[in-house]
mmCIF file of C-alpha atoms in Angstrom:
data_model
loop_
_atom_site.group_PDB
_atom_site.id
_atom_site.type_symbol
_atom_site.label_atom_id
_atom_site.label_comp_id
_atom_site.label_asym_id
_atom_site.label_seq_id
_atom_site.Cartn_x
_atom_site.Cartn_y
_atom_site.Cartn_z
ATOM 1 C CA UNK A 26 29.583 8.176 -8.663
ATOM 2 C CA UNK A 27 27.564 5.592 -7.908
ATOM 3 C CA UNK A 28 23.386 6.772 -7.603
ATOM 4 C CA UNK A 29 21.659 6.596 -4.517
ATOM 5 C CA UNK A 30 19.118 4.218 -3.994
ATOM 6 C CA UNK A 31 15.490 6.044 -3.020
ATOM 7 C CA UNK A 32 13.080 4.658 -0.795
ATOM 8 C CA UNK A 33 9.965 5.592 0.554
ATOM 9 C CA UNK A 34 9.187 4.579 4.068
ATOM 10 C CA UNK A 35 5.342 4.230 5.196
ATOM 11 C CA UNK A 36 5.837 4.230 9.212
ATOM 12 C CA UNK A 37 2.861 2.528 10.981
ATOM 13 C CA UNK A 38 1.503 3.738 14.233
ATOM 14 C CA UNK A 39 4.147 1.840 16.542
ATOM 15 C CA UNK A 40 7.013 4.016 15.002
ATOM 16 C CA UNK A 41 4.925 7.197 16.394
ATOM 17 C CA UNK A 42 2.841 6.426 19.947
ATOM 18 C CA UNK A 43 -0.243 6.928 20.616
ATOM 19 C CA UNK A 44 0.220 10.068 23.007
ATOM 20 C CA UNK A 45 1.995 13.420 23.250
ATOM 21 C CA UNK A 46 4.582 12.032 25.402
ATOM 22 C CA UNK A 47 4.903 8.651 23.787
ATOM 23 C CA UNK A 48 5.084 10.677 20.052
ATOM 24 C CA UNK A 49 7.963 12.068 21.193
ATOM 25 C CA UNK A 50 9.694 9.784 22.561
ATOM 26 C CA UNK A 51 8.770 7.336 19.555
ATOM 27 C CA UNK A 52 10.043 9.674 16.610
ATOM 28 C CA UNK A 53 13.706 9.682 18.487
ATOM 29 C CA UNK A 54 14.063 5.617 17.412
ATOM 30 C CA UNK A 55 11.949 6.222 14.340
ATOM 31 C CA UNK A 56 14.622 8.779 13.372
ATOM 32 C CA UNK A 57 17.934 7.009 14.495
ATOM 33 C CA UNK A 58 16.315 3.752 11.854
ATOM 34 C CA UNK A 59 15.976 6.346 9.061
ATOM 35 C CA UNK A 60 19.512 8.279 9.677
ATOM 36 C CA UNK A 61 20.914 4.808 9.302
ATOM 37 C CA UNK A 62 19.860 4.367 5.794
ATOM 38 C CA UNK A 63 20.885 7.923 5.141
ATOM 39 C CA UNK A 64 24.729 6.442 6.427
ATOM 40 C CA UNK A 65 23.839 3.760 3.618
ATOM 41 C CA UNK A 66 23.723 5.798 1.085
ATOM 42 C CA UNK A 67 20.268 5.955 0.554
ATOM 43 C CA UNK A 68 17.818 8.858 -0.628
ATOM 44 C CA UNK A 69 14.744 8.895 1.904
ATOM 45 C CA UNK A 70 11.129 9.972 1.682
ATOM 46 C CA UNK A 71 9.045 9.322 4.728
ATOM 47 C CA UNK A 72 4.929 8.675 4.917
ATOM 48 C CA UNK A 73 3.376 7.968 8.092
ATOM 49 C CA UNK A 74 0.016 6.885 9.334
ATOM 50 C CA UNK A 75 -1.760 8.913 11.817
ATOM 51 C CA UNK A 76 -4.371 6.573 13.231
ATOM 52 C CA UNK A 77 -4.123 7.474 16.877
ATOM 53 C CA UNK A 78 -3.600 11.614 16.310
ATOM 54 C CA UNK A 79 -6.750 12.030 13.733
ATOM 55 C CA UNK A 80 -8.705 10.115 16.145
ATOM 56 C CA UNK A 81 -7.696 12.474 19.221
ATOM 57 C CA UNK A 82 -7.711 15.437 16.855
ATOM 58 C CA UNK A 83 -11.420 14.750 15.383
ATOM 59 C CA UNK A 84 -12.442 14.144 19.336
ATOM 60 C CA UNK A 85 -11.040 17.271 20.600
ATOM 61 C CA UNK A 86 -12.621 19.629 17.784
ATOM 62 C CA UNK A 87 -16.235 17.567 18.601
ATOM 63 C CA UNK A 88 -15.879 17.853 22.068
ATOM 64 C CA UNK A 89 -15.374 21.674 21.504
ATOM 65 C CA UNK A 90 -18.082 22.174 19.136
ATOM 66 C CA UNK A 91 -20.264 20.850 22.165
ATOM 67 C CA UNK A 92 -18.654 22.991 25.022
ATOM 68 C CA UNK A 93 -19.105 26.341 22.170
ATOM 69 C CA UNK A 94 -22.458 26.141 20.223
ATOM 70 C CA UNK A 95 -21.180 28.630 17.394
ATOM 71 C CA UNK A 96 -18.079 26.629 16.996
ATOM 72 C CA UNK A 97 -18.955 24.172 14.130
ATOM 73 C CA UNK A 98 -18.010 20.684 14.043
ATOM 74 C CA UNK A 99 -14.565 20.299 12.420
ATOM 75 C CA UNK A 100 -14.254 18.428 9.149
ATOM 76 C CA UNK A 101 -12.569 14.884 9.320
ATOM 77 C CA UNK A 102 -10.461 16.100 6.059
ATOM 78 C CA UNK A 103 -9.203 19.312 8.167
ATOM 79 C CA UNK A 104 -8.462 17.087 11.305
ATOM 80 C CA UNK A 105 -5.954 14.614 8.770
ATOM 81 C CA UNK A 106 -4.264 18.311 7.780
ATOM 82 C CA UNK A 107 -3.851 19.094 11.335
ATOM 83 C CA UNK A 108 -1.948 15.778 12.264
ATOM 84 C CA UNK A 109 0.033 16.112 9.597
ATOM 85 C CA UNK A 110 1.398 18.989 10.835
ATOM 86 C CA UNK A 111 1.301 18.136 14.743
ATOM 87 C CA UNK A 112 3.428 14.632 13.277
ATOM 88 C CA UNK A 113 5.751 16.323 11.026
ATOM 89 C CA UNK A 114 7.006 18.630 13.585
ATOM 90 C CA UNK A 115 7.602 16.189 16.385
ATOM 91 C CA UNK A 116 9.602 13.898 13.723
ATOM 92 C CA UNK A 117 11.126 16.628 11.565
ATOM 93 C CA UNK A 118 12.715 17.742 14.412
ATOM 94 C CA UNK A 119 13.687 14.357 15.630
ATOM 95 C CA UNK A 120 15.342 13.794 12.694
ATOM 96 C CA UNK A 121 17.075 17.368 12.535
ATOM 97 C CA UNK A 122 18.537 16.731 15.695
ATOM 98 C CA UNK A 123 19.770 12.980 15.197
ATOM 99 C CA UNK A 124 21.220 13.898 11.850
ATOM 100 C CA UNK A 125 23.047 16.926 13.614
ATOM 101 C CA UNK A 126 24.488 14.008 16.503
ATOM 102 C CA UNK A 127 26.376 11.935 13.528
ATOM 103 C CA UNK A 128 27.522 15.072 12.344
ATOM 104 C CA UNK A 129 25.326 15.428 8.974
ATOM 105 C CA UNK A 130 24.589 19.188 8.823
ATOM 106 C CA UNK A 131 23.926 19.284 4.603
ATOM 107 C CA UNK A 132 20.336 17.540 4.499
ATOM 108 C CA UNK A 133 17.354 19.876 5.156
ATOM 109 C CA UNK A 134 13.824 18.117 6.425
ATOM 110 C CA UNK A 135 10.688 19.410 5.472
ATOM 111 C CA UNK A 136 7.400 18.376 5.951
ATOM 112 C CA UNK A 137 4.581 18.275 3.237
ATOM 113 C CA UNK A 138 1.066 19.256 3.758
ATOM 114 C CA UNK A 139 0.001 16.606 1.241
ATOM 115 C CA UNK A 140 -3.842 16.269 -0.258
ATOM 116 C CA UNK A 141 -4.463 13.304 -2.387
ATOM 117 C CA UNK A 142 -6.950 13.384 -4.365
ATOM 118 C CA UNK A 143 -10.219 10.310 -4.240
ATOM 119 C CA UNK A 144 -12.964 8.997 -6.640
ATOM 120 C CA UNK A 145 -16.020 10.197 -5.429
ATOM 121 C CA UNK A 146 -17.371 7.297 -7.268
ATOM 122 C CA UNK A 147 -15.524 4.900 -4.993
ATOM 123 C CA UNK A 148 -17.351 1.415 -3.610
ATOM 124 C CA UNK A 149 -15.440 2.399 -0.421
ATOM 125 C CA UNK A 150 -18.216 5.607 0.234
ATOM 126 C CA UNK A 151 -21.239 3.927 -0.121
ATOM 127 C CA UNK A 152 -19.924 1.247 2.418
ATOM 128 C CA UNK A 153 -17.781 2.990 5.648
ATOM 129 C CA UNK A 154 -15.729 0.743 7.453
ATOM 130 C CA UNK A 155 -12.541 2.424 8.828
ATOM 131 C CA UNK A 156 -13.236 2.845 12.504
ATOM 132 C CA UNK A 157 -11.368 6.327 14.042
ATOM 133 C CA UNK A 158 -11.668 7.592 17.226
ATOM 134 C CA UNK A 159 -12.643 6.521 20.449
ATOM 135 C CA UNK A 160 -15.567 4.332 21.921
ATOM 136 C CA UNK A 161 -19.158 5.752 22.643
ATOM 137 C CA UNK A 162 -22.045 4.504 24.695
ATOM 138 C CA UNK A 163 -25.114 3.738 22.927
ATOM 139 C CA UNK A 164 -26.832 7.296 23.579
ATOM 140 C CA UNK A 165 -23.620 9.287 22.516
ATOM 141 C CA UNK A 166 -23.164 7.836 19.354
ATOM 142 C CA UNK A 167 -27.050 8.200 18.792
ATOM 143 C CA UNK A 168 -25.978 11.875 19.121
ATOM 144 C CA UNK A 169 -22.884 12.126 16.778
ATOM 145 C CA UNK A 170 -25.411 10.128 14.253
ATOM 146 C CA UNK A 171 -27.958 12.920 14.599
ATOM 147 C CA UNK A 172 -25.999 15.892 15.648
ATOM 148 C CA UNK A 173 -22.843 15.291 13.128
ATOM 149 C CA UNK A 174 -24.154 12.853 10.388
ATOM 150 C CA UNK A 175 -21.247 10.270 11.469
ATOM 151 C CA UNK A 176 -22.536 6.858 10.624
ATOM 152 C CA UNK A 177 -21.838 4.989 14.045
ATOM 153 C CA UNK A 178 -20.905 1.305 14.216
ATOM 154 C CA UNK A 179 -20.902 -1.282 17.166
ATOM 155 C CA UNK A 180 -17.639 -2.501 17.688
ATOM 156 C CA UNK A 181 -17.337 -6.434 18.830
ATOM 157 C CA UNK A 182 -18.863 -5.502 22.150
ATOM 158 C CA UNK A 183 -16.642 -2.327 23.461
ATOM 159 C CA UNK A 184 -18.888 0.151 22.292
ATOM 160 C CA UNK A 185 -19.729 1.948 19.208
ATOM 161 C CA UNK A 186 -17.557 4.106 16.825
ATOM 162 C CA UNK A 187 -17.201 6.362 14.137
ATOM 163 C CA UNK A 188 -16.684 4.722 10.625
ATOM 164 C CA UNK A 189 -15.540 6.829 7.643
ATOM 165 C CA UNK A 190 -14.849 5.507 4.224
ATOM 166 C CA UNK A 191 -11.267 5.051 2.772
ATOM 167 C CA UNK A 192 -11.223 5.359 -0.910
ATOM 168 C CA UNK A 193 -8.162 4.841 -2.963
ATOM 169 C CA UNK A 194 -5.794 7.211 -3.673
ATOM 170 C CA UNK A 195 -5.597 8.349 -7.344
ATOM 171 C CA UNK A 196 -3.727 11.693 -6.738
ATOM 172 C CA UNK A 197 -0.764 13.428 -5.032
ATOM 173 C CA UNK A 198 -1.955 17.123 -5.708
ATOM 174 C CA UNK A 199 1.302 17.987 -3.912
ATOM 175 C CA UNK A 200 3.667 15.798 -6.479
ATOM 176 C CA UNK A 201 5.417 18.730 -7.914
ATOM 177 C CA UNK A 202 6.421 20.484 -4.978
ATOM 178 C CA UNK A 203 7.388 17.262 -3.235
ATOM 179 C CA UNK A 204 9.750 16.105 -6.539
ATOM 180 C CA UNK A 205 11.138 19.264 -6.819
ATOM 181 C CA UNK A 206 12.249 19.176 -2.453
ATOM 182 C CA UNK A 207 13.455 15.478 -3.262
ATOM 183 C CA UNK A 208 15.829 16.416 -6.336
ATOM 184 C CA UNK A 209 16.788 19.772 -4.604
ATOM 185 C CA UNK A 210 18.431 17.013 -1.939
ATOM 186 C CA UNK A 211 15.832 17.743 1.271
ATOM 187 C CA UNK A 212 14.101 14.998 3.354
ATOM 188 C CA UNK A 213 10.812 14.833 2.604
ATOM 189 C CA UNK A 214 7.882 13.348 5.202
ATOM 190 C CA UNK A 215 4.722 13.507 2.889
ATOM 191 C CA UNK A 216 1.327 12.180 2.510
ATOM 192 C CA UNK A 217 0.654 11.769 6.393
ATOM 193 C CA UNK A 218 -2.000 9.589 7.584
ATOM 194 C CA UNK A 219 -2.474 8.721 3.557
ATOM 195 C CA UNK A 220 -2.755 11.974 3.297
ATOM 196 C CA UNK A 221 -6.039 14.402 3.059
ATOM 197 C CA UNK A 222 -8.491 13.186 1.223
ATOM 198 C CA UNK A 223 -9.753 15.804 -1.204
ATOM 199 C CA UNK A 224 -12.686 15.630 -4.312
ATOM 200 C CA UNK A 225 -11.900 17.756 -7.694
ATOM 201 C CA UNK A 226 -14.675 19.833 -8.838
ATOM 202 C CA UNK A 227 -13.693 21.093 -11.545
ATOM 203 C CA UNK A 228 -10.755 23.747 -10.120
ATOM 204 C CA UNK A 229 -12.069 23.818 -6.478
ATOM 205 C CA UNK A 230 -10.793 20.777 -4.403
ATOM 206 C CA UNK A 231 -13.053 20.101 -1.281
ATOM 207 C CA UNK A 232 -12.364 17.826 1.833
ATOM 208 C CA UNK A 233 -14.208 13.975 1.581
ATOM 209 C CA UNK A 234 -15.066 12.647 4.657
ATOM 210 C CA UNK A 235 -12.545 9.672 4.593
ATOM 211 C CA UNK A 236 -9.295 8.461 5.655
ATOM 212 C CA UNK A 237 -7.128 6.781 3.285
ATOM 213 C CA UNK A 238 -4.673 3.789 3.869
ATOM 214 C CA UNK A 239 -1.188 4.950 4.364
ATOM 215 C CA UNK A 240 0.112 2.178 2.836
ATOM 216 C CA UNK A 241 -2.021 2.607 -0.577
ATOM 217 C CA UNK A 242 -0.813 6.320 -0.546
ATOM 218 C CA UNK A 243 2.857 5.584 0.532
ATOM 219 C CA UNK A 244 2.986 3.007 -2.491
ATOM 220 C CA UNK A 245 1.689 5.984 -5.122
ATOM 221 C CA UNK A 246 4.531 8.243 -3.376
ATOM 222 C CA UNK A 247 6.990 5.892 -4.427
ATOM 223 C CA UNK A 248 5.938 5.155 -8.210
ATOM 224 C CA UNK A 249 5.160 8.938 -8.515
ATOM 225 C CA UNK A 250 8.696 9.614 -7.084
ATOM 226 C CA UNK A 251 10.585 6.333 -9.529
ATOM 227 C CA UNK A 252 11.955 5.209 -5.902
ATOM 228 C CA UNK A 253 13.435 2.110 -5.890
ATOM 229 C CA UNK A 254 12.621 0.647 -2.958
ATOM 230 C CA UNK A 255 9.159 0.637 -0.718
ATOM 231 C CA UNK A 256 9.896 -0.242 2.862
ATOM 232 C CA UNK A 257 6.473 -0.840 4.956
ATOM 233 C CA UNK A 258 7.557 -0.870 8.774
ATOM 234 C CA UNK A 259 5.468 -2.602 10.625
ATOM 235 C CA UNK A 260 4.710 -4.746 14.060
ATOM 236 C CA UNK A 261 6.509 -7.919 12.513
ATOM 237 C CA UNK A 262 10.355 -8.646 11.181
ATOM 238 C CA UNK A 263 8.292 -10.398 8.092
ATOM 239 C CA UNK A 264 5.400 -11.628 6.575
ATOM 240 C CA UNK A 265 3.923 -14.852 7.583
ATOM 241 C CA UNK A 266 1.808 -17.553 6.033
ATOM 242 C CA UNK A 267 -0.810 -18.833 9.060
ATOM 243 C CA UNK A 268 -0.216 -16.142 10.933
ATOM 244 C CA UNK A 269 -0.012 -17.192 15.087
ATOM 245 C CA UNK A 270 -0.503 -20.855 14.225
ATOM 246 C CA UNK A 271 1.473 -23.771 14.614
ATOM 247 C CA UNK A 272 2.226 -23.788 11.154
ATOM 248 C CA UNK A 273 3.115 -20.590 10.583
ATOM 249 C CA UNK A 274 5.952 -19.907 8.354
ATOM 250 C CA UNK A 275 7.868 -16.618 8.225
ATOM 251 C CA UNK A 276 8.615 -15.423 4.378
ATOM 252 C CA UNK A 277 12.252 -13.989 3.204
ATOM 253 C CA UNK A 278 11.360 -13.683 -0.533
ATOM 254 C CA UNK A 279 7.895 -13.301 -2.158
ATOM 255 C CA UNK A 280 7.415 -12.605 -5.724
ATOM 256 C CA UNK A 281 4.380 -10.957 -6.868
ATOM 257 C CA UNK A 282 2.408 -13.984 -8.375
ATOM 258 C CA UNK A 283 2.870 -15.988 -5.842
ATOM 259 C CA UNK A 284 1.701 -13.200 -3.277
ATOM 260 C CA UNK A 285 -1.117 -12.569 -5.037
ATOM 261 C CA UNK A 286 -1.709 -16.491 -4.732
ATOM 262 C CA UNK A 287 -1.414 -15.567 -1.080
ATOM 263 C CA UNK A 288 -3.644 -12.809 -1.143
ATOM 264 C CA UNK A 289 -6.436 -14.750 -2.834
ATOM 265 C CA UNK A 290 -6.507 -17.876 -0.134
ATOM 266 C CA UNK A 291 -6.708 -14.972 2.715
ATOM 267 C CA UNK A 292 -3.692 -15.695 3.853
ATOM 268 C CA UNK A 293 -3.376 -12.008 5.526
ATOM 269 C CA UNK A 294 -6.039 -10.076 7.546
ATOM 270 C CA UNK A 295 -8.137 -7.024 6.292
ATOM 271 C CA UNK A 296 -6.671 -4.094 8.314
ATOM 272 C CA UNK A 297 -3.581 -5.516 8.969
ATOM 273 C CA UNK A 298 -1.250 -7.017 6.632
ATOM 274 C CA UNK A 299 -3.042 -7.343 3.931
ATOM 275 C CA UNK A 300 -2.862 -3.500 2.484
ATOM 276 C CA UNK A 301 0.503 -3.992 3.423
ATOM 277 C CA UNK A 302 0.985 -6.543 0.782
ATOM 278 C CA UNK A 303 -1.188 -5.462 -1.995
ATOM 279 C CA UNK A 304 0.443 -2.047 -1.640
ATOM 280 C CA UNK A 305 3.355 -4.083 -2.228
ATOM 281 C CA UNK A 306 2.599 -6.261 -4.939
ATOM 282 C CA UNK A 307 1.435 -2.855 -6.840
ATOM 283 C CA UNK A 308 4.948 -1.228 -6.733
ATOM 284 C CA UNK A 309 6.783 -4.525 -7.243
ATOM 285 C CA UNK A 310 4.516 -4.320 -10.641
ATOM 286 C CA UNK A 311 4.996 -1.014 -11.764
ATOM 287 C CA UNK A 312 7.964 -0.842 -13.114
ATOM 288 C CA UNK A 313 11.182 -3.940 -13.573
ATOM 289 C CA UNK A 314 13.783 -3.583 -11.064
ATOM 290 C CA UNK A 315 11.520 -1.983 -8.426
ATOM 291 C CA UNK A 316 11.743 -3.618 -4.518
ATOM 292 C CA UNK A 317 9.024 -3.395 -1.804
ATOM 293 C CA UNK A 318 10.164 -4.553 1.541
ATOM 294 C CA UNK A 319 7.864 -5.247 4.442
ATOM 295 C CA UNK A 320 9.541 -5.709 7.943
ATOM 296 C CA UNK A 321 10.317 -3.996 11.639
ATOM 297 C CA UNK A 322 11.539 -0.600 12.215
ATOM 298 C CA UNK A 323 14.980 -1.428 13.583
ATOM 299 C CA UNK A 324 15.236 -3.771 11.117
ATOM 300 C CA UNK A 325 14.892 -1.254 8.386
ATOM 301 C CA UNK A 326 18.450 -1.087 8.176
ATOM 302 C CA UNK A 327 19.333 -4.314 7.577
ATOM 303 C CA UNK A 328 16.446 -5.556 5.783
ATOM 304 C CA UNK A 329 18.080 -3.012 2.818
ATOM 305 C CA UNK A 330 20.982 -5.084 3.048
ATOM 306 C CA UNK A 331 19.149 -8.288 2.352
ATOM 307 C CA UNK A 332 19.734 -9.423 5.670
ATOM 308 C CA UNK A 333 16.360 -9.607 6.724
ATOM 309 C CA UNK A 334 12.010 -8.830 6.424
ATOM 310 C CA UNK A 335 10.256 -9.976 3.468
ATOM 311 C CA UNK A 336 11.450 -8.524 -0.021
ATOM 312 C CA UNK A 337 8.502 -8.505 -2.743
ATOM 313 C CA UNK A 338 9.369 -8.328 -6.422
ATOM 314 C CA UNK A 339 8.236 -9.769 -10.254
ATOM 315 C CA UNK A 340 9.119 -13.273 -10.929
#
């Protein structure tokens, strides 16, 4: 019998809304792209990002803490936990009940509260730069600075935000228990929003104040897990050289050196497609034979078949 492939898929933020109602009306594609690699023949593991829900999350729990004065101000490491929940049960059941519709009844979903574990040593917390949340006025983010500690940025004329720190990730604490729900034949949604950033002292693992990159995360899922493919969804079929310029030029096949060729004339933005293709480059590295493939949602599908997207590998 032939071996399944396994892939790990990071979903961005357009494969889950930025809303209630647009969550759950977002997971219902998201989970008719995955199903159809299940009908390939393929072994799935799903990450996610959780930029819009951690933002809501962290504002609701600060806007509480000022409506209750004994109510403390919620930690941003608790608020990742709680969207990884609020996400994984809008698209576990999404995919439940799509799988149940093509008349697959053997596959069990479960969702992962993941921490991954950070350096506290990283550059990435003495500098914060990962904006979350929503926009303040001068005089309310004066408060959050004094009332919270959040270290409050001006953002290109809209207003000011929160910035947090996003570290690497150097640890799945969860690896075990996610393996061992993999091999046992479940599908898995782990390491949500990059999952929760934690700090090991000694046996005690506390929250950090940080987000981390989904993609960064998504990519140590998949070498932790010996997947053979990483498939990045994101806004665009593929990966472009000059980007929304009249030159731009739209990439089926990249291989690692000359990506990192790529990478190294800032060919792709900070924030944007870059982690994208560095988390790329690093799985395409770790081991021979290993895929990552960067492309659209709907194009998942067919992007495994070599039809379309941008496929990443050694020389």
């Amino acid at each position: 019998m032939k071996q399944k492939k396994r892939i790990v898929i990071a979903l961005g933020g357009n494969a889950l809304g930025n809303t209630l109602t647009e969550q759950m009306l977002a997971v219902k594609s998201t989970s008719k792209a995955i199903v159809d690699l299940l009908q390939e023949g393929c072994e799935v593991i799903v990450a996610h990002g959780n930029g819009p829900q951690v933002g809501m999350i962290n504002h609701a729990m600060a806007a509480l803490s000022r409506e209750d004065r004994s109510q403390t101000n919620t930690p941003l490491s608790v608020c990742v936990a709680m969207s990884q929940a609020y996400i994984g049960y809008d698209l576990q059941n999404a995919l439940r009940e799509e799988m149940y519709n093509r008349d697959i009844f053997d596959i069990p979903v479960a969702t992962m509260v993941t921490q991954v574990r950070v350096d506290p040593e990283d550059p990435a917390f003495a500098c914060p730069a990962k904006p979350i949340g929503h926009f303040m006025t001068k005089e309310q983010a004066g408060f959050a600075a004094e009332k919270y500690g959040y270290v409050v940025k001006e953002d290109a004329g809209r207003g000011y935000r929160r910035v947090v720190a996003s570290p690497l990730p150097q640890e799945i604490i969860e690896i075990g228990a996610i393996h061992t729900l993999v091999e046992s034949g479940q599908l898995v949604i782990a390491c949500g929003g990059g999952g929760i950033p934690v700090i090991r002292k000694g046996n005690h693992l506390t929250g950090a104040s940080a987000v981390i990159d989904k993609d960064f995360a998504s990519e140590l899922l998949a070498e932790d897990l010996n997947a053979d493919y990483l498939i990045i969804l994101t806004a665009v079929e593929k990966v472009a050289l000059h980007f929304g310029k009249p030159n731009e030029t739209w990439l089926d096949d990249l291989d690692t050196e000359h990506a990192k060729k790529y990478i190294a004339a800032h060919h792709f933005a900070a924030g944007s497609m870059l982690p994208k293709v560095q988390a790329a480059v690093k799985f395409a590295e770790s081991k021979p034979g290993r895929t990552a493939l960067i492309t659209l949602l709907e194009k998942a599908r067919d992007g495994i078949l070599g039809k379309t997207g941008t496929h990443i590998h050694l020389p």
